[in-house]
mmCIF file of C-alpha atoms and ligand atoms in Angstrom:
data_model
loop_
_atom_site.group_PDB
_atom_site.id
_atom_site.type_symbol
_atom_site.label_atom_id
_atom_site.label_comp_id
_atom_site.label_asym_id
_atom_site.label_seq_id
_atom_site.Cartn_x
_atom_site.Cartn_y
_atom_site.Cartn_z
ATOM 1 C CA MET N 95 -33.713 -96.590 39.894
ATOM 2 C CA ALA N 96 -36.251 -99.086 41.202
ATOM 3 C CA ALA N 97 -33.827 -100.122 43.929
ATOM 4 C CA LEU N 98 -33.142 -96.493 44.729
ATOM 5 C CA ARG N 99 -36.826 -95.753 45.013
ATOM 6 C CA ALA N 100 -37.361 -98.744 47.229
ATOM 7 C CA PHE N 101 -34.469 -98.421 49.578
ATOM 8 C CA PHE N 102 -33.087 -94.924 49.746
ATOM 9 C CA PRO N 103 -35.225 -93.153 52.328
ATOM 10 C CA CYS N 104 -33.010 -90.078 52.307
ATOM 11 C CA VAL N 105 -34.344 -89.161 48.863
ATOM 12 C CA ARG N 106 -37.726 -90.641 49.658
ATOM 13 C CA GLY N 107 -39.466 -87.293 49.524
ATOM 14 C CA LEU N 108 -38.344 -86.823 45.932
ATOM 15 C CA LEU N 109 -39.761 -90.101 44.717
ATOM 16 C CA ARG N 110 -43.186 -91.488 44.083
ATOM 17 C CA PRO N 111 -44.522 -93.999 46.649
ATOM 18 C CA ARG N 112 -44.188 -97.730 46.152
ATOM 19 C CA PRO N 113 -47.429 -99.685 45.886
ATOM 20 C CA GLY N 114 -48.547 -100.770 49.337
ATOM 21 C CA CYS N 115 -46.371 -98.217 51.086
ATOM 22 C CA ALA N 116 -47.406 -95.206 53.096
ATOM 23 C CA ALA N 117 -48.205 -92.228 50.890
ATOM 24 C CA LEU N 118 -45.457 -89.654 50.971
ATOM 25 C CA ARG N 119 -46.183 -86.808 53.300
ATOM 26 C CA PRO N 120 -44.174 -84.176 55.074
ATOM 27 C CA PHE N 121 -43.546 -85.591 58.542
ATOM 28 C CA ALA N 122 -43.590 -83.065 61.321
ATOM 29 C CA SER N 123 -43.970 -83.157 65.063
ATOM 30 C CA GLY N 124 -47.504 -84.359 65.762
ATOM 31 C CA ALA N 125 -47.977 -85.770 62.247
ATOM 32 C CA GLU N 126 -49.875 -89.020 61.830
ATOM 33 C CA PHE N 127 -47.631 -91.997 61.259
ATOM 34 C CA LYS N 128 -48.498 -95.331 59.695
ATOM 35 C CA TYR N 129 -46.171 -97.688 61.564
ATOM 36 C CA ILE N 130 -45.580 -95.955 64.894
ATOM 37 C CA ILE N 131 -47.629 -94.143 67.521
ATOM 38 C CA THR N 132 -46.177 -91.151 69.342
ATOM 39 C CA GLU N 133 -47.429 -89.476 72.475
ATOM 40 C CA LYS N 134 -46.172 -87.341 75.331
ATOM 41 C CA LYS N 135 -46.339 -89.096 78.696
ATOM 42 C CA GLY N 136 -45.594 -88.341 82.329
ATOM 43 C CA LYS N 137 -47.227 -85.959 84.784
ATOM 44 C CA ALA N 138 -45.342 -83.044 83.248
ATOM 45 C CA HIS N 139 -45.740 -84.361 79.666
ATOM 46 C CA ASN N 140 -41.978 -84.418 79.449
ATOM 47 C CA VAL N 141 -41.526 -87.995 78.204
ATOM 48 C CA GLY N 142 -41.715 -88.757 74.491
ATOM 49 C CA LEU N 143 -43.208 -92.204 73.899
ATOM 50 C CA ILE N 144 -42.698 -93.979 70.589
ATOM 51 C CA GLN N 145 -44.529 -97.245 70.080
ATOM 52 C CA LEU N 146 -43.669 -99.486 67.131
ATOM 53 C CA ASN N 147 -47.023 -100.404 65.653
ATOM 54 C CA ARG N 148 -46.940 -102.860 62.782
ATOM 55 C CA PRO N 149 -48.503 -105.810 64.636
ATOM 56 C CA LYS N 150 -49.454 -107.929 61.611
ATOM 57 C CA ALA N 151 -45.774 -108.248 60.706
ATOM 58 C CA LEU N 152 -44.622 -108.465 64.352
ATOM 59 C CA ASN N 153 -43.240 -104.937 64.062
ATOM 60 C CA ALA N 154 -40.822 -105.972 61.310
ATOM 61 C CA LEU N 155 -38.703 -102.914 60.706
ATOM 62 C CA CYS N 156 -39.344 -101.961 57.103
ATOM 63 C CA THR N 157 -37.651 -98.884 55.656
ATOM 64 C CA ASP N 158 -40.783 -96.774 55.984
ATOM 65 C CA LEU N 159 -41.052 -97.683 59.674
ATOM 66 C CA VAL N 160 -37.416 -96.771 60.313
ATOM 67 C CA THR N 161 -37.930 -93.486 58.454
ATOM 68 C CA GLU N 162 -40.931 -92.683 60.640
ATOM 69 C CA LEU N 163 -39.013 -93.668 63.769
ATOM 70 C CA ASN N 164 -36.194 -91.292 62.808
ATOM 71 C CA GLU N 165 -38.675 -88.480 62.262
ATOM 72 C CA ALA N 166 -40.304 -89.026 65.660
ATOM 73 C CA LEU N 167 -36.912 -89.229 67.389
ATOM 74 C CA ARG N 168 -35.836 -86.001 65.726
ATOM 75 C CA ALA N 169 -39.049 -84.256 66.808
ATOM 76 C CA PHE N 170 -38.697 -85.349 70.456
ATOM 77 C CA ASP N 171 -34.973 -84.601 70.497
ATOM 78 C CA ASP N 172 -35.708 -81.052 69.282
ATOM 79 C CA ASP N 173 -38.675 -80.528 71.632
ATOM 80 C CA PRO N 174 -37.494 -78.456 74.628
ATOM 81 C CA ALA N 175 -40.330 -79.849 76.789
ATOM 82 C CA VAL N 176 -39.166 -83.459 76.390
ATOM 83 C CA GLY N 177 -36.416 -84.725 78.693
ATOM 84 C CA ALA N 178 -36.313 -88.419 77.825
ATOM 85 C CA ILE N 179 -37.746 -90.826 75.266
ATOM 86 C CA VAL N 180 -39.230 -94.302 75.695
ATOM 87 C CA LEU N 181 -39.217 -96.712 72.746
ATOM 88 C CA THR N 182 -41.528 -99.708 72.988
ATOM 89 C CA GLY N 183 -43.407 -102.242 70.884
ATOM 90 C CA GLY N 184 -46.419 -104.375 71.724
ATOM 91 C CA GLU N 185 -47.005 -106.771 74.623
ATOM 92 C CA LYS N 186 -46.010 -109.820 72.517
ATOM 93 C CA VAL N 187 -43.299 -108.328 70.376
ATOM 94 C CA PHE N 188 -40.855 -105.445 70.488
ATOM 95 C CA ALA N 189 -39.693 -106.044 66.916
ATOM 96 C CA ALA N 190 -39.015 -109.282 65.022
ATOM 97 C CA GLY N 191 -36.142 -107.711 63.114
ATOM 98 C CA ALA N 192 -35.626 -106.008 59.809
ATOM 99 C CA ASP N 193 -38.331 -106.781 57.242
ATOM 100 C CA ILE N 194 -37.122 -110.030 55.682
ATOM 101 C CA LYS N 195 -39.555 -109.663 52.781
ATOM 102 C CA GLU N 196 -37.946 -106.314 51.953
ATOM 103 C CA LEU N 197 -34.421 -107.677 52.340
ATOM 104 C CA GLN N 198 -35.038 -110.860 50.384
ATOM 105 C CA SER N 199 -34.469 -109.535 46.868
ATOM 106 C CA LEU N 200 -31.820 -106.926 47.669
ATOM 107 C CA THR N 201 -28.577 -107.177 45.761
ATOM 108 C CA PHE N 202 -25.133 -106.180 46.975
ATOM 109 C CA GLN N 203 -25.278 -103.257 44.531
ATOM 110 C CA ASP N 204 -28.563 -102.047 46.088
ATOM 111 C CA CYS N 205 -27.109 -102.228 49.590
ATOM 112 C CA TYR N 206 -23.810 -100.623 48.744
ATOM 113 C CA SER N 207 -24.872 -97.898 46.340
ATOM 114 C CA THR N 208 -27.805 -96.717 48.455
ATOM 115 C CA ARG N 209 -25.997 -97.159 51.796
ATOM 116 C CA PHE N 210 -29.063 -99.176 52.720
ATOM 117 C CA LEU N 211 -28.442 -99.342 56.451
ATOM 118 C CA SER N 212 -27.408 -95.728 56.984
ATOM 119 C CA CYS N 213 -30.910 -94.681 58.061
ATOM 120 C CA TRP N 214 -30.690 -97.089 61.015
ATOM 121 C CA ASP N 215 -27.941 -95.069 62.706
ATOM 122 C CA HIS N 216 -30.093 -92.150 63.790
ATOM 123 C CA LEU N 217 -31.228 -93.635 67.108
ATOM 124 C CA SER N 218 -27.642 -93.889 68.322
ATOM 125 C CA GLN N 219 -27.151 -90.170 67.648
ATOM 126 C CA VAL N 220 -30.076 -88.860 69.694
ATOM 127 C CA LYS N 221 -28.881 -86.447 72.421
ATOM 128 C CA LYS N 222 -31.641 -87.177 74.917
ATOM 129 C CA PRO N 223 -31.686 -90.406 76.930
ATOM 130 C CA VAL N 224 -33.717 -93.187 75.315
ATOM 131 C CA ILE N 225 -35.150 -96.136 77.254
ATOM 132 C CA ALA N 226 -36.196 -99.320 75.441
ATOM 133 C CA ALA N 227 -39.166 -101.075 77.053
ATOM 134 C CA VAL N 228 -38.997 -104.569 75.557
ATOM 135 C CA ASN N 229 -41.848 -107.039 75.810
ATOM 136 C CA GLY N 230 -41.753 -110.249 73.765
ATOM 137 C CA TYR N 231 -39.403 -110.786 70.828
ATOM 138 C CA ALA N 232 -36.486 -108.450 70.202
ATOM 139 C CA PHE N 233 -34.857 -110.278 67.322
ATOM 140 C CA GLY N 234 -32.265 -109.231 64.767
ATOM 141 C CA GLY N 235 -32.710 -105.543 63.992
ATOM 142 C CA GLY N 236 -35.182 -105.389 66.908
ATOM 143 C CA CYS N 237 -32.476 -106.448 69.353
ATOM 144 C CA GLU N 238 -30.065 -104.039 67.645
ATOM 145 C CA LEU N 239 -32.556 -101.185 67.973
ATOM 146 C CA ALA N 240 -32.975 -101.920 71.705
ATOM 147 C CA MET N 241 -29.198 -101.964 72.112
ATOM 148 C CA MET N 242 -28.928 -98.501 70.511
ATOM 149 C CA CYS N 243 -31.051 -97.204 73.395
ATOM 150 C CA ASP N 244 -29.371 -96.037 76.600
ATOM 151 C CA ILE N 245 -31.256 -98.259 79.046
ATOM 152 C CA ILE N 246 -33.124 -101.509 78.373
ATOM 153 C CA TYR N 247 -36.014 -102.510 80.622
ATOM 154 C CA ALA N 248 -37.492 -105.922 79.801
ATOM 155 C CA GLY N 249 -40.818 -107.588 80.432
ATOM 156 C CA GLU N 250 -40.632 -111.015 82.080
ATOM 157 C CA LYS N 251 -41.342 -112.789 78.792
ATOM 158 C CA ALA N 252 -38.948 -110.823 76.612
ATOM 159 C CA GLN N 253 -36.553 -112.744 74.395
ATOM 160 C CA PHE N 254 -33.457 -111.412 72.682
ATOM 161 C CA ALA N 255 -31.747 -112.961 69.667
ATOM 162 C CA GLN N 256 -29.563 -112.243 66.659
ATOM 163 C CA PRO N 257 -30.918 -114.951 64.323
ATOM 164 C CA GLU N 258 -29.531 -113.515 61.059
ATOM 165 C CA ILE N 259 -27.225 -116.540 60.644
ATOM 166 C CA LEU N 260 -30.347 -118.672 60.085
ATOM 167 C CA LEU N 261 -31.215 -116.423 57.120
ATOM 168 C CA GLY N 262 -27.760 -116.633 55.596
ATOM 169 C CA THR N 263 -26.635 -113.203 56.734
ATOM 170 C CA ILE N 264 -25.229 -111.477 59.811
ATOM 171 C CA PRO N 265 -26.334 -108.545 62.006
ATOM 172 C CA GLY N 266 -25.809 -105.213 60.242
ATOM 173 C CA VAL N 267 -26.634 -102.417 62.676
ATOM 174 C CA GLY N 268 -24.462 -103.150 65.686
ATOM 175 C CA GLY N 269 -25.529 -106.666 66.674
ATOM 176 C CA THR N 270 -22.022 -108.067 66.608
ATOM 177 C CA GLN N 271 -20.545 -104.962 68.260
ATOM 178 C CA ARG N 272 -22.999 -103.712 70.914
ATOM 179 C CA LEU N 273 -24.027 -107.228 71.940
ATOM 180 C CA THR N 274 -20.404 -108.276 72.426
ATOM 181 C CA ARG N 275 -19.678 -105.210 74.525
ATOM 182 C CA ALA N 276 -22.830 -105.829 76.591
ATOM 183 C CA VAL N 277 -22.673 -109.582 77.243
ATOM 184 C CA GLY N 278 -19.085 -110.555 76.477
ATOM 185 C CA LYS N 279 -17.574 -112.613 73.673
ATOM 186 C CA SER N 280 -18.697 -116.130 74.509
ATOM 187 C CA LEU N 281 -22.431 -115.456 74.801
ATOM 188 C CA ALA N 282 -22.389 -112.987 71.896
ATOM 189 C CA MET N 283 -20.630 -115.560 69.696
ATOM 190 C CA GLU N 284 -23.099 -118.246 70.712
ATOM 191 C CA MET N 285 -26.056 -115.993 69.910
ATOM 192 C CA VAL N 286 -24.658 -114.709 66.610
ATOM 193 C CA LEU N 287 -23.391 -118.113 65.401
ATOM 194 C CA THR N 288 -26.446 -120.184 66.365
ATOM 195 C CA GLY N 289 -29.339 -117.716 66.539
ATOM 196 C CA TYR N 290 -29.841 -118.806 70.189
ATOM 197 C CA ARG N 291 -32.533 -116.798 72.004
ATOM 198 C CA ILE N 292 -31.920 -115.558 75.510
ATOM 199 C CA SER N 293 -34.629 -114.868 78.057
ATOM 200 C CA ALA N 294 -35.125 -111.581 79.903
ATOM 201 C CA GLN N 295 -33.595 -113.221 82.971
ATOM 202 C CA ASP N 296 -30.486 -114.340 81.053
ATOM 203 C CA ALA N 297 -30.259 -110.904 79.428
ATOM 204 C CA LYS N 298 -30.317 -109.269 82.838
ATOM 205 C CA GLN N 299 -27.722 -111.620 84.234
ATOM 206 C CA ALA N 300 -25.499 -110.937 81.223
ATOM 207 C CA GLY N 301 -25.837 -107.160 81.601
ATOM 208 C CA LEU N 302 -27.878 -106.477 78.474
ATOM 209 C CA VAL N 303 -30.938 -105.419 80.476
ATOM 210 C CA SER N 304 -30.945 -103.323 83.633
ATOM 211 C CA LYS N 305 -34.330 -104.323 85.117
ATOM 212 C CA ILE N 306 -37.159 -106.819 84.531
ATOM 213 C CA PHE N 307 -40.837 -106.126 85.225
ATOM 214 C CA PRO N 308 -44.161 -107.927 84.751
ATOM 215 C CA VAL N 309 -45.446 -107.519 81.187
ATOM 216 C CA GLU N 310 -48.318 -105.264 82.271
ATOM 217 C CA THR N 311 -46.234 -102.805 84.279
ATOM 218 C CA LEU N 312 -43.136 -102.615 82.093
ATOM 219 C CA LEU N 313 -44.154 -99.555 80.090
ATOM 220 C CA GLU N 314 -45.266 -97.617 83.152
ATOM 221 C CA GLU N 315 -41.952 -98.409 84.881
ATOM 222 C CA ALA N 316 -40.027 -97.233 81.811
ATOM 223 C CA ILE N 317 -42.055 -94.015 81.721
ATOM 224 C CA GLN N 318 -41.394 -93.463 85.436
ATOM 225 C CA CYS N 319 -37.664 -93.890 84.879
ATOM 226 C CA ALA N 320 -37.877 -91.452 81.938
ATOM 227 C CA GLU N 321 -39.758 -88.961 84.160
ATOM 228 C CA LYS N 322 -36.961 -89.161 86.731
ATOM 229 C CA ILE N 323 -34.397 -88.449 84.027
ATOM 230 C CA ALA N 324 -36.535 -85.645 82.575
ATOM 231 C CA SER N 325 -36.809 -83.950 85.972
ATOM 232 C CA ASN N 326 -33.065 -83.269 85.909
ATOM 233 C CA SER N 327 -31.272 -80.774 83.692
ATOM 234 C CA LYS N 328 -31.575 -81.807 80.035
ATOM 235 C CA LEU N 329 -28.284 -80.127 79.311
ATOM 236 C CA ILE N 330 -26.414 -82.049 81.999
ATOM 237 C CA ALA N 331 -28.190 -85.309 81.112
ATOM 238 C CA ALA N 332 -26.935 -84.973 77.527
ATOM 239 C CA MET N 333 -23.401 -84.453 78.833
ATOM 240 C CA ALA N 334 -23.690 -87.480 81.126
ATOM 241 C CA LYS N 335 -24.948 -89.577 78.199
ATOM 242 C CA GLU N 336 -22.078 -88.396 76.016
ATOM 243 C CA ALA N 337 -19.572 -89.309 78.731
ATOM 244 C CA VAL N 338 -20.961 -92.832 79.299
ATOM 245 C CA ASN N 339 -21.133 -93.499 75.554
ATOM 246 C CA ALA N 340 -17.504 -92.452 75.220
ATOM 247 C CA ALA N 341 -16.610 -95.543 77.252
ATOM 248 C CA PHE N 342 -17.554 -97.609 74.190
ATOM 249 C CA GLU N 343 -15.489 -95.558 71.769
ATOM 250 C CA MET N 344 -12.332 -94.507 73.609
ATOM 251 C CA THR N 345 -9.417 -95.844 75.598
ATOM 252 C CA LEU N 346 -9.678 -95.433 79.392
ATOM 253 C CA THR N 347 -7.236 -92.526 79.329
ATOM 254 C CA GLU N 348 -9.098 -90.718 76.536
ATOM 255 C CA GLY N 349 -12.458 -91.435 78.148
ATOM 256 C CA ASN N 350 -11.340 -90.121 81.528
ATOM 257 C CA LYS N 351 -9.988 -87.004 79.830
ATOM 258 C CA LEU N 352 -13.312 -86.374 78.103
ATOM 259 C CA GLU N 353 -15.186 -87.007 81.347
ATOM 260 C CA LYS N 354 -13.093 -84.365 83.124
ATOM 261 C CA LYS N 355 -13.671 -81.836 80.332
ATOM 262 C CA LEU N 356 -17.407 -82.447 80.506
ATOM 263 C CA PHE N 357 -17.330 -82.277 84.318
ATOM 264 C CA TYR N 358 -15.527 -78.899 84.133
ATOM 265 C CA SER N 359 -18.074 -77.778 81.530
ATOM 266 C CA THR N 360 -20.976 -78.395 83.896
ATOM 267 C CA PHE N 361 -19.538 -75.572 86.053
ATOM 268 C CA ALA N 362 -20.228 -73.156 83.203
ATOM 269 C CA THR N 363 -23.953 -73.892 83.482
ATOM 270 C CA GLU N 364 -26.683 -72.291 85.563
ATOM 271 C CA ASP N 365 -28.028 -75.743 86.339
ATOM 272 C CA GLN N 366 -24.885 -76.714 88.267
ATOM 273 C CA LYS N 367 -25.207 -73.503 90.319
ATOM 274 C CA GLU N 368 -28.895 -74.195 90.912
ATOM 275 C CA GLY N 369 -28.381 -77.893 91.742
ATOM 276 C CA MET N 370 -25.726 -77.234 94.355
ATOM 277 C CA ALA N 371 -27.488 -74.163 95.793
ATOM 278 C CA ALA N 372 -30.671 -76.224 96.156
ATOM 279 C CA PHE N 373 -28.765 -78.926 98.069
ATOM 280 C CA VAL N 374 -27.202 -76.396 100.438
ATOM 281 C CA GLU N 375 -30.530 -74.602 100.955
ATOM 282 C CA LYS N 376 -32.337 -77.928 101.505
ATOM 283 C CA ARG N 377 -34.863 -77.393 98.709
ATOM 284 C CA LYS N 378 -35.712 -79.075 95.423
ATOM 285 C CA ALA N 379 -33.638 -77.904 92.466
ATOM 286 C CA SER N 380 -35.416 -76.133 89.642
ATOM 287 C CA PHE N 381 -33.375 -76.700 86.526
ATOM 288 C CA LYS N 382 -33.679 -74.402 83.516
ATOM 289 C CA ASP N 383 -31.603 -76.450 81.074
ATOM 290 C CA GLN N 384 -29.172 -73.549 80.882
HETATM 291 C C1 HXC A 644 -40.977 -109.743 57.824
HETATM 292 C C2 HXC A 644 -42.017 -110.923 59.471
HETATM 293 C C3 HXC A 644 -40.835 -110.895 60.264
HETATM 294 C C4 HXC A 644 -39.689 -110.220 59.724
HETATM 295 C C5 HXC A 644 -42.353 -111.976 61.343
HETATM 296 N N1 HXC A 644 -42.922 -111.585 60.190
HETATM 297 N N2 HXC A 644 -41.086 -111.575 61.408
HETATM 298 N N3 HXC A 644 -42.072 -110.332 58.278
HETATM 299 N N4 HXC A 644 -39.820 -109.660 58.508
HETATM 300 N N5 HXC A 644 -38.556 -110.123 60.410
HETATM 301 C C6 HXC A 644 -44.277 -111.817 59.731
HETATM 302 C C7 HXC A 644 -44.477 -113.261 59.261
HETATM 303 O O1 HXC A 644 -44.041 -113.412 57.930
HETATM 304 C C8 HXC A 644 -45.959 -113.392 59.391
HETATM 305 O O2 HXC A 644 -46.599 -112.739 58.319
HETATM 306 C C9 HXC A 644 -46.268 -112.589 60.661
HETATM 307 O O3 HXC A 644 -45.173 -111.681 60.817
HETATM 308 C C10 HXC A 644 -46.367 -113.448 61.896
HETATM 309 O O4 HXC A 644 -45.167 -114.192 61.988
HETATM 310 P P1 HXC A 644 -45.139 -115.756 62.363
HETATM 311 O O5 HXC A 644 -43.809 -116.258 61.974
HETATM 312 O O6 HXC A 644 -46.324 -116.442 61.786
HETATM 313 O O7 HXC A 644 -45.288 -115.695 63.962
HETATM 314 P P2 HXC A 644 -44.769 -116.750 65.032
HETATM 315 O O8 HXC A 644 -45.028 -118.150 64.561
HETATM 316 O O9 HXC A 644 -45.367 -116.304 66.326
HETATM 317 O O10 HXC A 644 -43.184 -116.579 65.101
HETATM 318 C C11 HXC A 644 -42.636 -115.399 65.628
HETATM 319 C C12 HXC A 644 -41.135 -115.318 65.262
HETATM 320 C C13 HXC A 644 -40.953 -115.497 63.736
HETATM 321 C C14 HXC A 644 -40.386 -116.431 66.013
HETATM 322 C C15 HXC A 644 -40.631 -113.952 65.729
HETATM 323 O O11 HXC A 644 -41.859 -114.624 63.079
HETATM 324 C C16 HXC A 644 -39.577 -115.216 63.246
HETATM 325 O O12 HXC A 644 -38.672 -116.038 63.402
HETATM 326 N N6 HXC A 644 -39.402 -114.062 62.569
HETATM 327 C C17 HXC A 644 -38.140 -113.714 61.963
HETATM 328 C C18 HXC A 644 -37.135 -113.293 63.010
HETATM 329 C C19 HXC A 644 -35.802 -112.941 62.355
HETATM 330 O O13 HXC A 644 -35.182 -113.787 61.700
HETATM 331 N N7 HXC A 644 -35.363 -111.700 62.496
HETATM 332 C C20 HXC A 644 -34.125 -111.214 61.903
HETATM 333 C C21 HXC A 644 -34.442 -110.527 60.608
HETATM 334 S S1 HXC A 644 -33.003 -110.010 59.736
HETATM 335 P P3 HXC A 644 -47.681 -113.488 57.407
HETATM 336 O O14 HXC A 644 -48.009 -112.457 56.360
HETATM 337 O O15 HXC A 644 -47.031 -114.707 56.895
HETATM 338 O O16 HXC A 644 -48.800 -113.773 58.349
HETATM 339 C C22 HXC A 644 -32.512 -108.653 60.536
HETATM 340 C C23 HXC A 644 -31.271 -107.988 60.010
HETATM 341 C C24 HXC A 644 -30.877 -106.820 60.826
HETATM 342 O O17 HXC A 644 -33.094 -108.190 61.464
HETATM 343 C C25 HXC A 644 -29.710 -106.102 60.195
HETATM 344 C C26 HXC A 644 -30.106 -105.071 59.236
HETATM 345 C C27 HXC A 644 -30.973 -104.002 59.768
#
């Protein structure tokens, strides 16, 4: 039961809090969080910003933090005013990985019976586009979290690594899979087998990161990109995201088939009519997400 209480966030609300942990409270949009800060950004307040905020532990991703992150993601995903989400950390660290002090005493039985890592999957299921703005370390679960996002922007001093091998374990939330798809087998193997850190520049060259910015402007650039995304139809953006993500799950034939179905589906929307009418009439489109 102790292990359940400690590591099964899904039943967290039914259990008493652990000493030193955030008091249980009903999370809701706008609720105060302990380990993250949320805010709406952009001129039209249509960008949901989530900042990991556990600086003393270099944003180590303890279960309570991941639970809060999931709650904030859910709230922004359900908020009709929000068109894109930015996930960031601090200037020196994005996240130094899962909380090693929490993992240290886990047993196989704890992991298996509580499906310990299942709460980490939520980010990859968000419908709206998510941009990771990574400054500093993105190690282990931190790198995996960034890779669950749709776009990674990096600060000039960012570093990416999967150092689990140095702790006697391996990545558990996509590090061996998403990294390999992003950077190819040789570099992924080198990183996973040695714990080797790559710089922002190497990450960009390898295709893990789409753009690099100075540390001070990174977040603003990520928010601007999110604003651009949010100014389009949210409905069509979700379909575009679904189609690109299918490339990681399907064969080329299956993926192309899904893409065509989604393309046809856009013609059932008002936003496609509006977008094309606006082009022909030489005016700015006004999408209604319908
Ligand atoms: C818990 C951590 C932590 C972590 C840092 N801290 N990383 N606590 N879990 N992942 C804590 C330290 O214990 C320390 O707390 C404080 O943060 C500052 O860390 P330092 O090590 O003193 O800082 P520094 O010398 O600047 O080194 C930074 C660092 C190093 C290189 C990032 O902290 C580091 O190597 N961290 C571990 C990185 C890692 O192995 N990540 C993978 C985790 S496993 P105190 O209280 O001592 O001051 C993982 C599995 C994912 O992610 C799969 C399942 C989800």
